[in-house]
Amino acid sequence: FVKVNFTGLAHEMEELLKNLSSSKKIQVLAEIKDGAHVSGNPKKLFRAIYNLVDNAVKFTPQNGRIALSLSQTDHHVVWEISNTGPGIPSKDLPLVFKRFYAGLGLSICKSIIEAHHGEILVSSTPGKITTFTVKIPAP
């Protein structure tokens, strides 16, 4: 593990998000705190966060909205991505990180985040909004 500039990663994801979502005319909102760092593997963290960005674009309808934020508490760096769209039924929420339930992407995300001593959470209001939250310990 090395020191990873999570603020830089978040800005990179914001740019990717804008590029990926432009053809669907999705509004992108971002609130990124400066100076957020974690200890980790930069390539694996990129893969996990990119997967969440890609899913948000995939499941957000034309003219929808995606918001991402990065903040830091005393103990964690907290990265969130929310998107409007169909949402996830409450009965499926406990299953989305299981291998093959929703493909492999979210299962891989969970493995990577947990390898960084973090956690990934999901909340959803069907037909309105879905939010994925990643918390990784701050060094």
PDB file of C-alpha atoms in Angstrom:
ATOM      1  CA  PHE A   1       0.000   0.000   0.000  1.00  0.00           C
ATOM      2  CA  VAL A   2       1.084   3.559  -0.721  1.00  0.00           C
ATOM      3  CA  LYS A   3      -0.353   6.984   0.082  1.00  0.00           C
ATOM      4  CA  VAL A   4      -3.193   7.561  -2.401  1.00  0.00           C
ATOM      5  CA  ASN A   5      -4.475  11.052  -3.197  1.00  0.00           C
ATOM      6  CA  PHE A   6      -8.195  10.297  -3.031  1.00  0.00           C
ATOM      7  CA  THR A   7      -9.028  13.907  -3.885  1.00  0.00           C
ATOM      8  CA  GLY A   8      -7.162  13.461  -7.184  1.00  0.00           C
ATOM      9  CA  LEU A   9      -8.956  10.169  -7.798  1.00  0.00           C
ATOM     10  CA  ALA A  10     -12.320  11.831  -7.139  1.00  0.00           C
ATOM     11  CA  HIS A  11     -11.552  14.644  -9.605  1.00  0.00           C
ATOM     12  CA  GLU A  12     -10.495  12.059 -12.186  1.00  0.00           C
ATOM     13  CA  MET A  13     -13.791  10.220 -11.645  1.00  0.00           C
ATOM     14  CA  GLU A  14     -15.714  13.470 -12.030  1.00  0.00           C
ATOM     15  CA  GLU A  15     -14.128  14.024 -15.466  1.00  0.00           C
ATOM     16  CA  LEU A  16     -14.757  10.415 -16.508  1.00  0.00           C
ATOM     17  CA  LEU A  17     -18.334  10.720 -15.286  1.00  0.00           C
ATOM     18  CA  LYS A  18     -18.915  13.839 -17.374  1.00  0.00           C
ATOM     19  CA  ASN A  19     -17.493  12.122 -20.470  1.00  0.00           C
ATOM     20  CA  LEU A  20     -19.426   8.877 -19.969  1.00  0.00           C
ATOM     21  CA  SER A  21     -22.729  10.622 -19.269  1.00  0.00           C
ATOM     22  CA  SER A  22     -22.694  13.397 -21.881  1.00  0.00           C
ATOM     23  CA  SER A  23     -24.506  11.389 -24.570  1.00  0.00           C
ATOM     24  CA  LYS A  24     -27.379  10.734 -22.125  1.00  0.00           C
ATOM     25  CA  LYS A  25     -27.506  14.421 -21.089  1.00  0.00           C
ATOM     26  CA  ILE A  26     -27.059  13.470 -17.434  1.00  0.00           C
ATOM     27  CA  GLN A  27     -26.468  16.335 -15.018  1.00  0.00           C
ATOM     28  CA  VAL A  28     -23.285  15.755 -12.974  1.00  0.00           C
ATOM     29  CA  LEU A  29     -22.859  17.387  -9.565  1.00  0.00           C
ATOM     30  CA  ALA A  30     -19.661  17.072  -7.561  1.00  0.00           C
ATOM     31  CA  GLU A  31     -18.532  18.208  -4.134  1.00  0.00           C
ATOM     32  CA  ILE A  32     -14.938  17.139  -3.549  1.00  0.00           C
ATOM     33  CA  LYS A  33     -12.955  17.964  -0.417  1.00  0.00           C
ATOM     34  CA  ASP A  34      -9.265  18.782  -0.885  1.00  0.00           C
ATOM     35  CA  GLY A  35      -6.543  16.899   0.935  1.00  0.00           C
ATOM     36  CA  ALA A  36      -8.217  13.483   1.302  1.00  0.00           C
ATOM     37  CA  HIS A  37      -5.699  10.627   1.342  1.00  0.00           C
ATOM     38  CA  VAL A  38      -5.846   6.922   2.111  1.00  0.00           C
ATOM     39  CA  SER A  39      -3.306   4.137   2.281  1.00  0.00           C
ATOM     40  CA  GLY A  40      -3.896   1.680  -0.531  1.00  0.00           C
ATOM     41  CA  ASN A  41      -3.335   0.272  -3.981  1.00  0.00           C
ATOM     42  CA  PRO A  42      -4.107   3.092  -6.452  1.00  0.00           C
ATOM     43  CA  LYS A  43      -4.971   0.792  -9.380  1.00  0.00           C
ATOM     44  CA  LYS A  44      -7.366  -1.337  -7.354  1.00  0.00           C
ATOM     45  CA  LEU A  45      -9.041   1.699  -5.789  1.00  0.00           C
ATOM     46  CA  PHE A  46      -9.430   3.214  -9.261  1.00  0.00           C
ATOM     47  CA  ARG A  47     -11.060  -0.005 -10.465  1.00  0.00           C
ATOM     48  CA  ALA A  48     -13.538  -0.113  -7.570  1.00  0.00           C
ATOM     49  CA  ILE A  49     -14.539   3.539  -7.841  1.00  0.00           C
ATOM     50  CA  TYR A  50     -14.679   3.457 -11.651  1.00  0.00           C
ATOM     51  CA  ASN A  51     -17.023   0.480 -11.486  1.00  0.00           C
ATOM     52  CA  LEU A  52     -19.431   2.478  -9.300  1.00  0.00           C
ATOM     53  CA  VAL A  53     -19.231   5.448 -11.704  1.00  0.00           C
ATOM     54  CA  ASP A  54     -19.861   3.194 -14.700  1.00  0.00           C
ATOM     55  CA  ASN A  55     -22.873   1.587 -12.989  1.00  0.00           C
ATOM     56  CA  ALA A  56     -24.297   4.999 -12.099  1.00  0.00           C
ATOM     57  CA  VAL A  57     -24.162   6.063 -15.754  1.00  0.00           C
ATOM     58  CA  LYS A  58     -25.590   2.726 -16.904  1.00  0.00           C
ATOM     59  CA  PHE A  59     -28.610   2.930 -14.583  1.00  0.00           C
ATOM     60  CA  THR A  60     -29.340   6.659 -14.848  1.00  0.00           C
ATOM     61  CA  PRO A  61     -31.954   7.479 -17.483  1.00  0.00           C
ATOM     62  CA  GLN A  62     -31.661  10.178 -20.131  1.00  0.00           C
ATOM     63  CA  ASN A  63     -31.671  13.662 -18.504  1.00  0.00           C
ATOM     64  CA  GLY A  64     -31.134  12.146 -15.048  1.00  0.00           C
ATOM     65  CA  ARG A  65     -28.721  13.287 -12.342  1.00  0.00           C
ATOM     66  CA  ILE A  66     -25.582  11.834 -10.752  1.00  0.00           C
ATOM     67  CA  ALA A  67     -23.939  13.388  -7.700  1.00  0.00           C
ATOM     68  CA  LEU A  68     -20.601  12.451  -6.252  1.00  0.00           C
ATOM     69  CA  SER A  69     -18.994  13.684  -3.097  1.00  0.00           C
ATOM     70  CA  LEU A  70     -15.791  13.197  -1.190  1.00  0.00           C
ATOM     71  CA  SER A  71     -15.398  14.179   2.434  1.00  0.00           C
ATOM     72  CA  GLN A  72     -13.171  13.280   5.328  1.00  0.00           C
ATOM     73  CA  THR A  73     -13.986  12.656   8.963  1.00  0.00           C
ATOM     74  CA  ASP A  74     -11.433  12.212  11.733  1.00  0.00           C
ATOM     75  CA  HIS A  75     -11.214   8.520  10.911  1.00  0.00           C
ATOM     76  CA  HIS A  76     -12.400   7.938   7.325  1.00  0.00           C
ATOM     77  CA  VAL A  77     -12.411   9.208   3.789  1.00  0.00           C
ATOM     78  CA  VAL A  78     -16.016   8.966   2.594  1.00  0.00           C
ATOM     79  CA  TRP A  79     -16.802   8.779  -1.133  1.00  0.00           C
ATOM     80  CA  GLU A  80     -20.439   8.739  -2.298  1.00  0.00           C
ATOM     81  CA  ILE A  81     -22.139   8.454  -5.633  1.00  0.00           C
ATOM     82  CA  SER A  82     -25.896   8.870  -6.048  1.00  0.00           C
ATOM     83  CA  ASN A  83     -27.970   8.529  -9.165  1.00  0.00           C
ATOM     84  CA  THR A  84     -31.569   9.003 -10.146  1.00  0.00           C
ATOM     85  CA  GLY A  85     -33.252   6.106 -11.875  1.00  0.00           C
ATOM     86  CA  PRO A  86     -35.051   2.843 -11.259  1.00  0.00           C
ATOM     87  CA  GLY A  87     -33.368   2.178  -7.927  1.00  0.00           C
ATOM     88  CA  ILE A  88     -32.941  -1.159  -6.202  1.00  0.00           C
ATOM     89  CA  PRO A  89     -35.870  -2.890  -4.462  1.00  0.00           C
ATOM     90  CA  SER A  90     -35.316  -3.179  -0.693  1.00  0.00           C
ATOM     91  CA  LYS A  91     -35.450  -6.986  -0.844  1.00  0.00           C
ATOM     92  CA  ASP A  92     -32.472  -6.942  -3.248  1.00  0.00           C
ATOM     93  CA  LEU A  93     -30.266  -4.506  -1.289  1.00  0.00           C
ATOM     94  CA  PRO A  94     -28.631  -7.202   0.899  1.00  0.00           C
ATOM     95  CA  LEU A  95     -27.831  -9.228  -2.221  1.00  0.00           C
ATOM     96  CA  VAL A  96     -26.258  -6.698  -4.619  1.00  0.00           C
ATOM     97  CA  PHE A  97     -22.689  -7.398  -3.464  1.00  0.00           C
ATOM     98  CA  LYS A  98     -23.028 -11.173  -3.813  1.00  0.00           C
ATOM     99  CA  ARG A  99     -21.003 -12.675  -6.637  1.00  0.00           C
ATOM    100  CA  PHE A 100     -23.081 -13.110  -9.831  1.00  0.00           C
ATOM    101  CA  TYR A 101     -26.264 -11.668  -8.280  1.00  0.00           C
ATOM    102  CA  ALA A 102     -25.822  -8.404 -10.183  1.00  0.00           C
ATOM    103  CA  GLY A 103     -22.825  -9.496 -12.240  1.00  0.00           C
ATOM    104  CA  LEU A 104     -19.304  -9.401 -10.836  1.00  0.00           C
ATOM    105  CA  GLY A 105     -18.704  -5.653 -10.615  1.00  0.00           C
ATOM    106  CA  LEU A 106     -20.176  -4.895  -7.202  1.00  0.00           C
ATOM    107  CA  SER A 107     -18.698  -8.057  -5.710  1.00  0.00           C
ATOM    108  CA  ILE A 108     -15.252  -6.976  -6.933  1.00  0.00           C
ATOM    109  CA  CYS A 109     -15.818  -3.463  -5.535  1.00  0.00           C
ATOM    110  CA  LYS A 110     -16.670  -4.908  -2.130  1.00  0.00           C
ATOM    111  CA  SER A 111     -13.571  -7.148  -2.140  1.00  0.00           C
ATOM    112  CA  ILE A 112     -11.278  -4.249  -3.042  1.00  0.00           C
ATOM    113  CA  ILE A 113     -12.768  -1.887  -0.455  1.00  0.00           C
ATOM    114  CA  GLU A 114     -12.624  -4.537   2.276  1.00  0.00           C
ATOM    115  CA  ALA A 115      -8.984  -5.278   1.367  1.00  0.00           C
ATOM    116  CA  HIS A 116      -8.401  -1.591   2.206  1.00  0.00           C
ATOM    117  CA  HIS A 117     -10.062  -2.113   5.626  1.00  0.00           C
ATOM    118  CA  GLY A 118     -13.055  -0.122   4.427  1.00  0.00           C
ATOM    119  CA  GLU A 119     -16.716  -0.738   3.835  1.00  0.00           C
ATOM    120  CA  ILE A 120     -19.175  -0.159   1.026  1.00  0.00           C
ATOM    121  CA  LEU A 121     -22.850   0.506   1.682  1.00  0.00           C
ATOM    122  CA  VAL A 122     -25.886   0.958  -0.538  1.00  0.00           C
ATOM    123  CA  SER A 123     -29.237   2.633   0.015  1.00  0.00           C
ATOM    124  CA  SER A 124     -32.024   3.068  -2.492  1.00  0.00           C
ATOM    125  CA  THR A 125     -35.493   4.491  -2.877  1.00  0.00           C
ATOM    126  CA  PRO A 126     -36.921   2.720  -5.949  1.00  0.00           C
ATOM    127  CA  GLY A 127     -37.905   5.125  -8.692  1.00  0.00           C
ATOM    128  CA  LYS A 128     -35.975   7.978  -7.090  1.00  0.00           C
ATOM    129  CA  ILE A 129     -32.358   7.570  -6.011  1.00  0.00           C
ATOM    130  CA  THR A 130     -29.633   5.038  -5.270  1.00  0.00           C
ATOM    131  CA  THR A 131     -26.522   5.883  -3.241  1.00  0.00           C
ATOM    132  CA  PHE A 132     -23.324   3.899  -2.833  1.00  0.00           C
ATOM    133  CA  THR A 133     -21.066   4.986   0.033  1.00  0.00           C
ATOM    134  CA  VAL A 134     -17.426   3.935   0.358  1.00  0.00           C
ATOM    135  CA  LYS A 135     -15.628   4.503   3.679  1.00  0.00           C
ATOM    136  CA  ILE A 136     -11.894   3.893   3.899  1.00  0.00           C
ATOM    137  CA  PRO A 137      -9.810   4.571   7.011  1.00  0.00           C
ATOM    138  CA  ALA A 138      -7.806   7.795   6.842  1.00  0.00           C
ATOM    139  CA  PRO A 139      -4.098   7.329   7.613  1.00  0.00           C
TER     140      PRO A 139
END
